[in-house]
XYZ file of C-alpha atoms in Angstrom:
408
model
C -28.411 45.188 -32.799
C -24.756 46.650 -33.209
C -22.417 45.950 -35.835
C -18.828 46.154 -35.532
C -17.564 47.324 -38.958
C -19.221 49.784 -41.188
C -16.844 48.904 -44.393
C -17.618 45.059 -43.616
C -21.205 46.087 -42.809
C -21.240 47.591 -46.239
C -19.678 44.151 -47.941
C -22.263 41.427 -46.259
C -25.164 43.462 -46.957
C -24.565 43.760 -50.741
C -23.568 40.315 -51.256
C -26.631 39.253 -48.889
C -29.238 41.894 -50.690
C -28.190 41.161 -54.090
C -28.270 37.061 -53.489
C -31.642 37.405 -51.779
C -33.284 39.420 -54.253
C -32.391 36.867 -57.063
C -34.146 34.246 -54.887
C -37.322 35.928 -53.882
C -37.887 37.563 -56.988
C -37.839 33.816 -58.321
C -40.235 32.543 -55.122
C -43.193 35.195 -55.079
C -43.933 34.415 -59.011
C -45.358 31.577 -57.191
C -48.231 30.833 -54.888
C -46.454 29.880 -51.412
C -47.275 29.241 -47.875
C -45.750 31.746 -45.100
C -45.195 30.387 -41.890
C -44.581 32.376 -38.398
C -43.745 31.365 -34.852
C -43.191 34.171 -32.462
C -41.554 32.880 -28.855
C -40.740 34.096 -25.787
C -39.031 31.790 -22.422
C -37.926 33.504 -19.228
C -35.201 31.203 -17.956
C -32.986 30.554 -14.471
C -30.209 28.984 -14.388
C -27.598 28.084 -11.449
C -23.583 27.295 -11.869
C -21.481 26.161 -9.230
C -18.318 26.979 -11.278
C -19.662 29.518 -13.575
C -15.607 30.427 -14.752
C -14.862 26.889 -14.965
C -12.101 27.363 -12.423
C -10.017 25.211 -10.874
C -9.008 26.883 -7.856
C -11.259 29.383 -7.600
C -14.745 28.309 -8.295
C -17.863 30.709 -7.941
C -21.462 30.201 -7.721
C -23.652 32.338 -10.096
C -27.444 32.637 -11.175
C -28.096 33.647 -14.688
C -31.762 34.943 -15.473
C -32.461 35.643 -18.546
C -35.758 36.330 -20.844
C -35.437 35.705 -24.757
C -37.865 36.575 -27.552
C -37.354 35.214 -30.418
C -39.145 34.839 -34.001
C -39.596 31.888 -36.733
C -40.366 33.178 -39.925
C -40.324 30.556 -43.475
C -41.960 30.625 -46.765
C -42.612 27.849 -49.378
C -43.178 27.451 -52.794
C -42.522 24.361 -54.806
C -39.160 25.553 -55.954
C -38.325 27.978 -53.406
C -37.584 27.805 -49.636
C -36.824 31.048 -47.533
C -36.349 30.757 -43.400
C -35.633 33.549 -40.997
C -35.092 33.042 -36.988
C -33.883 35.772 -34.921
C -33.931 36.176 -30.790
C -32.450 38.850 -28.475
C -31.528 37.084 -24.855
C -31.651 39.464 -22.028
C -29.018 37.766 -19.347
C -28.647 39.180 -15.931
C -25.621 37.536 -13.638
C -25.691 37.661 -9.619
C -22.919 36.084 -7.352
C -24.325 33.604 -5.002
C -20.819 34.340 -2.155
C -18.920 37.591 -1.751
C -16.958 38.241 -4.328
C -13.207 37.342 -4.228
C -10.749 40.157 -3.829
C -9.414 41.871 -7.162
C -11.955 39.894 -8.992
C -15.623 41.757 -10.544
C -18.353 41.117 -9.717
C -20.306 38.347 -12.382
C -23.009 40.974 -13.031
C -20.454 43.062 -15.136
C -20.697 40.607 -17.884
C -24.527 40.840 -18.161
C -25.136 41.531 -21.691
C -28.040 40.828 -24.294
C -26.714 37.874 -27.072
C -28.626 38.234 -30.309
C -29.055 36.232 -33.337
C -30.027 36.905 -36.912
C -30.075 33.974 -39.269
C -31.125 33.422 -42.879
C -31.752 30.904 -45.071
C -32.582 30.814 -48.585
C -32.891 28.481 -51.458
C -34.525 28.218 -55.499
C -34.220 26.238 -58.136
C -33.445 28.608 -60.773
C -33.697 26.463 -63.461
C -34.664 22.477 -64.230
C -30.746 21.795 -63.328
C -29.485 24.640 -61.279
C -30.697 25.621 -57.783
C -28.884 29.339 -55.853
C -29.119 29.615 -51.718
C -27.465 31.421 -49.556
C -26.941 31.048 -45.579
C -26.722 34.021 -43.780
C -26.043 35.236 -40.060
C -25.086 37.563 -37.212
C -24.656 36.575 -33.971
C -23.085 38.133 -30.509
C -22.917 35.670 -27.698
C -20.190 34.650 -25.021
C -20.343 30.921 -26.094
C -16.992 29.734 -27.218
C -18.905 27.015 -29.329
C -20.574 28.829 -31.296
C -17.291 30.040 -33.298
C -15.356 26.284 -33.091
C -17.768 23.524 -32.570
C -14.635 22.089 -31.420
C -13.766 24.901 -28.230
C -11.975 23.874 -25.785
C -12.248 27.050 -24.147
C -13.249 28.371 -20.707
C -13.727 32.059 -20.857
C -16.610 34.200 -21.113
C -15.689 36.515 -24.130
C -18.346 38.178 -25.524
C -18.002 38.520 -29.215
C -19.448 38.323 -32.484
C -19.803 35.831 -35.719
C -21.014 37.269 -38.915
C -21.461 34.697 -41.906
C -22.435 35.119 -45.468
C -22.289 31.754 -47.830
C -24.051 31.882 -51.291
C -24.172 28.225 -52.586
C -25.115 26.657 -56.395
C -26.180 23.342 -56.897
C -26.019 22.150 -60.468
C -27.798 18.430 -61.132
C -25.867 16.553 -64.017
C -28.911 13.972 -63.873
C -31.096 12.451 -61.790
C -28.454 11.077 -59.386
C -25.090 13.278 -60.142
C -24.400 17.174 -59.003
C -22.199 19.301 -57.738
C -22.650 21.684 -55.088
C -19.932 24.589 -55.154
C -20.198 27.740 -52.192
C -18.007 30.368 -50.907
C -18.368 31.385 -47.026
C -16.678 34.609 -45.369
C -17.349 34.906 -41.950
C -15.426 37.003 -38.870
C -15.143 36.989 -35.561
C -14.695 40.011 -33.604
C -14.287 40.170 -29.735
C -15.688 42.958 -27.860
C -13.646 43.511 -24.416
C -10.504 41.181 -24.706
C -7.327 40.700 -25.781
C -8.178 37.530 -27.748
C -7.410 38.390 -31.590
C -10.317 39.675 -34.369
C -9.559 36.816 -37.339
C -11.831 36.471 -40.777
C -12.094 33.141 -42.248
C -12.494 32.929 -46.404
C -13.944 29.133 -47.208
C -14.739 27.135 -50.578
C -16.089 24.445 -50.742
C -16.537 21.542 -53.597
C -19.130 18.451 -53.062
C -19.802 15.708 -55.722
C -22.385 13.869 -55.041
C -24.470 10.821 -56.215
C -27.444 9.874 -54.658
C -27.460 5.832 -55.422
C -31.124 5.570 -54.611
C -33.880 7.501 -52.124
C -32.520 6.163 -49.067
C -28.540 6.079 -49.660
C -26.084 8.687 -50.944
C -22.415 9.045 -51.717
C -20.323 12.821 -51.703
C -16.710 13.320 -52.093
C -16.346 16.813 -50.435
C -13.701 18.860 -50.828
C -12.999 22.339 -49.170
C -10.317 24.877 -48.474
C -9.822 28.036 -46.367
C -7.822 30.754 -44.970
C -8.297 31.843 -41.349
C -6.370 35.666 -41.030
C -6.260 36.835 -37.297
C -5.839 40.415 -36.675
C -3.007 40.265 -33.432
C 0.621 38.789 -35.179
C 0.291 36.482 -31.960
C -1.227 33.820 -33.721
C -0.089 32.894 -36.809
C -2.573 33.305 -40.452
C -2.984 29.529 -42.157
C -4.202 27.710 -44.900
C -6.385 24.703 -44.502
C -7.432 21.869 -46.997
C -9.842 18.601 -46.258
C -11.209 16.173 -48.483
C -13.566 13.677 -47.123
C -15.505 10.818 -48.132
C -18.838 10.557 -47.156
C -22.093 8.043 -46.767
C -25.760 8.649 -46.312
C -27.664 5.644 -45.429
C -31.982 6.164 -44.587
C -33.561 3.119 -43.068
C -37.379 2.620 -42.060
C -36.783 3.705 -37.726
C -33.295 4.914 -37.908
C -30.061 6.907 -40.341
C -26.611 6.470 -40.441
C -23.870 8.637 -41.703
C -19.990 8.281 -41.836
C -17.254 9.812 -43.327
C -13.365 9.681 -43.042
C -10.362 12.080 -44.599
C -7.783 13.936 -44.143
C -6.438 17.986 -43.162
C -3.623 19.416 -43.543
C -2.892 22.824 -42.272
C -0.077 25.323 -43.255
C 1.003 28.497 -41.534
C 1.983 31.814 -43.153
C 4.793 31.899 -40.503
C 8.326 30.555 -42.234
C 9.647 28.227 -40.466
C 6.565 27.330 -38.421
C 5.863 23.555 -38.798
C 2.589 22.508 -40.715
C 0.143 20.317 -39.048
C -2.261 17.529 -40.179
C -5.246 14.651 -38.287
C -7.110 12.285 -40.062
C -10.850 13.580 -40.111
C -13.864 11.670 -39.627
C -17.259 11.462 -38.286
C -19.730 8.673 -37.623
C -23.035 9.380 -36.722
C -26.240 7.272 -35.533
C -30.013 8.425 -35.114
C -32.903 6.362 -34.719
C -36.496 6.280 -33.296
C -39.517 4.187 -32.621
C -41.657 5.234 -35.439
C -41.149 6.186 -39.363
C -41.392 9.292 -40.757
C -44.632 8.128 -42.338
C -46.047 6.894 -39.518
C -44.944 10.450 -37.484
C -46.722 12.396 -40.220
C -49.908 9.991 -40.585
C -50.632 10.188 -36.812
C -49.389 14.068 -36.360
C -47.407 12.420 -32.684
C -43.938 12.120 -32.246
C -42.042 9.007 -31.360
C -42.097 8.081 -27.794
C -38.282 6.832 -28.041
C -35.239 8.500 -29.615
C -31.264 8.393 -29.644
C -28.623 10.216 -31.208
C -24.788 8.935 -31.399
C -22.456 10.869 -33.276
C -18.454 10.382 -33.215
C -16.023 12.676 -34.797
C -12.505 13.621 -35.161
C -10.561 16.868 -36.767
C -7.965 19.684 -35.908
C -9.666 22.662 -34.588
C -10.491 26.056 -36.308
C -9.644 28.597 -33.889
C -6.107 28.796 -32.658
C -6.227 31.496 -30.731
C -2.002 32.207 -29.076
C -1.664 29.156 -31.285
C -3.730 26.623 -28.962
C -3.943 23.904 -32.222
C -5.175 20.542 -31.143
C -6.484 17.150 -32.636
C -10.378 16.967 -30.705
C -11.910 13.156 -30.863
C -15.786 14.039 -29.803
C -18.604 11.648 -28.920
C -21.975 12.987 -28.481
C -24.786 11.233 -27.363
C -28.498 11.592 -26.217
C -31.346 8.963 -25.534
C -35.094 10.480 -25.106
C -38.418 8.667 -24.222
C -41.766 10.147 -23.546
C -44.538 8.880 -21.442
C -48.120 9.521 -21.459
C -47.564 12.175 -24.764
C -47.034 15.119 -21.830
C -43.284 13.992 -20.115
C -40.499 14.063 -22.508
C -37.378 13.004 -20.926
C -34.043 13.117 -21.947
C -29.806 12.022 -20.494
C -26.930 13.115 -22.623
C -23.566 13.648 -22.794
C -20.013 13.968 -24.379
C -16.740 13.769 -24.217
C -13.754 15.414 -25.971
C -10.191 14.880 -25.930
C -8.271 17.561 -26.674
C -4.748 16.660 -27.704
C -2.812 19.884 -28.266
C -0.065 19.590 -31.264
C 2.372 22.529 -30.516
C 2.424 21.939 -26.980
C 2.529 18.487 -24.659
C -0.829 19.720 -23.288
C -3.753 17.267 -23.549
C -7.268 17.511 -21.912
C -9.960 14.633 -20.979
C -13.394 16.912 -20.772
C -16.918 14.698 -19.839
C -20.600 16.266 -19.513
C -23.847 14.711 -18.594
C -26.834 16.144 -18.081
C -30.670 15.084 -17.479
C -34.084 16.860 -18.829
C -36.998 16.665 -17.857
C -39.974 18.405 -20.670
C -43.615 18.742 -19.426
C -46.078 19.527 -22.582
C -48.343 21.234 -21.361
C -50.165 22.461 -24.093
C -49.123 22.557 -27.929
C -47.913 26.329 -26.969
C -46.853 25.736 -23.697
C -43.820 23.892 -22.198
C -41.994 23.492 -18.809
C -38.493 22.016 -18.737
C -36.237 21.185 -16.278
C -32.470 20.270 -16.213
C -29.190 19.123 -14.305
C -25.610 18.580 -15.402
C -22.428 17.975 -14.748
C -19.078 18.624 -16.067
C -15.615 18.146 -15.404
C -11.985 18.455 -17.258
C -8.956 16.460 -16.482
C -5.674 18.441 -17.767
C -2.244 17.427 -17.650
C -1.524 21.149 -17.475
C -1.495 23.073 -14.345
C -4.652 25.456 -13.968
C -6.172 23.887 -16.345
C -8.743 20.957 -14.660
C -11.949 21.677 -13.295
C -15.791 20.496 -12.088
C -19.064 22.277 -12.069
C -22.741 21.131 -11.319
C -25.401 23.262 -12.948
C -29.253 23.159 -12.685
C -31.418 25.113 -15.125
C -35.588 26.072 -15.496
C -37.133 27.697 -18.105
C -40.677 28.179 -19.259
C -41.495 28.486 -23.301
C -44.012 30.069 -25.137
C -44.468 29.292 -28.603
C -47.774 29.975 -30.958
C -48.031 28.853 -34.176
C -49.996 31.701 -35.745
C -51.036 29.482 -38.726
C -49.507 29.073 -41.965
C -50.912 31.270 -45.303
């Protein structure tokens, strides 16, 4: 697993070692239980318009084979999780290969992903985590959750967030953290940028089943290319938490505004929200009692914000809906549709983007360590800018193995 920057190699792993030894030597004073799940799932995959092109679409099969690792311990004040995979993807072009263009197999390339968690109440009052990661992939997602992106960059996120979490009584606290993460790019001309966040969260929990927090965070993104401007971000939301017996809500609304280092450059600003819906056939209680899942779920979750990454300054207010419905028959056939759409409505330019998915699974559970799954999508992206609109179909198998070797 490579790392891009010695110095900033250097910085995350003191901050990372120093946090983590505070928490463990807390947790192993204590009896605990150790869990570990090792997995492996060879995977194919076909795209019809793997470069989300609009005039130029190619077919290409991805196979792939990732192994991957659970790790967690448990104490009754202490919580520690590790998960970490390496996926081996291999591209092949399905038609000859256009003129000028390479050929899809020079982006194969092995994304990896290192991820820690940690958490322990130091004291009756005060609990210390940290959240920890390292990951090189080529999906724009995984550094905005927002991406409205279509190219296959490979590049890599590195994160390192210590948190506290101080209880003023049973239903008041405060949870304060600081998160530096960067993203580096490894063959393209998109700019390197580091982002520096803090974060502020009062909370009150009115009762078990609802909760109140009045969050408040600012950052600084810094890019590396003077192409896209450096700016300051700050967001304070309102938020709800609401637990009934067979489903949870959860909404929030507030507001961002965004400034750029760049004088003259004019600030922008969205109202944020999210709204968010999840429900199933049976309670938790009954789930644990029985040891079987619910045979019917759904997930509905709305949002709305400014984007993180601005990369040549592409800014833009996303409104995101997100939804999945699952039922499974005969406790072997879980099945699954799902979706969402995002508008993308760009606030330096006049550009604005309409982009739809849907998809259907198919899950056959085999055995407890065993599972076959099957799926089919389709997206496309209506842009008022030329170039810029697109459709692909995609189809995807993959086979997982994953054993529980027992808990200690």
């Amino acid at each position: 697993m490579r790392f891009y920057s010695i110095s900033k190699l250097h910085s995350y792993s003191l901050s990372f070692c120093i946090c983590l030894f505070i928490i463990t030597a807390h947790s192993f004073a204590e009896d605990g239980k150790m869990i570990i799940i090792p997995s492996i799932t060879p995977e194919w995959r076909d795209d019809s318009n793997y470069y989300k092109s609009e005039g130029l679409e190619r077919a290409v099969s991805t196979y792939s084979i990732k192994p991957g690792i659970n790790m967690g311990y448990k104490t009754p004040k202490t919580t520690f999780a590790l998960d970490g995979f390496l996926d081996f993807q291999r591209y092949n072009d399905e038609d000859d290969v256009p003129a000028g263009l390479l050929s899809a197999d020079e982006d194969d390339y092995t994304e990896e992903l290192l991820g820690v968690t940690a958490e322990s109440q130091l004291f009756d009052r005060l609990s210390f985590g940290i959240d920890a990661g390292y990951m090189n992939t080529r999906e724009a997602a995984e550094s905005d959750i927002y991406s409205n992106s279509t190219k296959r960059e490979e590049f890599t996120i590195s994160r390192v967030a210590p948190k506290v979490t101080y209880r003023f009584g049973e239903k008041f606290g405060l949870l304060s953290s600081y998160a530096n993460s960067s993203i580096d790019y490894d063959r393209s001309n998109a700019s390197d940028s580091t982002q520096n966040r803090g974060k502020f969260d009062l909370f009150y929990n009115l009762n078990t089943n609802t909760s109140f927090d009045l969050d408040y965070q600012v950052w600084s993104r810094d890019y590396d290319m003077t192409t896209t401007s450096d700016y300051t971000s700050q967001q304070l939301m309102i938020n709800m938490n609401k637990q009934y017996k067979y489903f949870s809500i959860s909404g929030g609304i507030g507001y961002q505004e965004r400034s750029f280092d760049v004088g003259g450059k004019e600030d922008i600003d969205a109202l944020a929200w999210q709204f968010s819906l999840t429900g199933q056939s049976s309670s938790s209680e009954e789930i644990e009692l029985t040891g079987e899942s619910a045979r019917s779920r759904m997930m509905l979750s709305l949002s709305q914000n400014l984007n993180d990454v601005g990369t040549d300054e592409e800014y833009y207010t996303a409104t995101r809906v997100d939804a999945k419905v699952s039922r499974l028959f005969m406790t072997k056939l879980d099945t699954s549709i799902k979706g969402f759409f995002q508008n993308s409505d760009y606030e330096l330019i006049t550009r604005e983007d309409d982009t739809w998915n849907i998809a259907a699974e198919i899950k056959y559970l085999m055995k407890e360590w065993l599972i076959f799954s099957l799926e089919s999508g389709y997206e496309t992206r209506d842009s008022n800018y030329y170039g810029e609109d697109y459709d692909a179909n995609y189809a995807m198998f993959n086979v997982q193995f994953i054993y529980n070797l027992g808990s200690r």
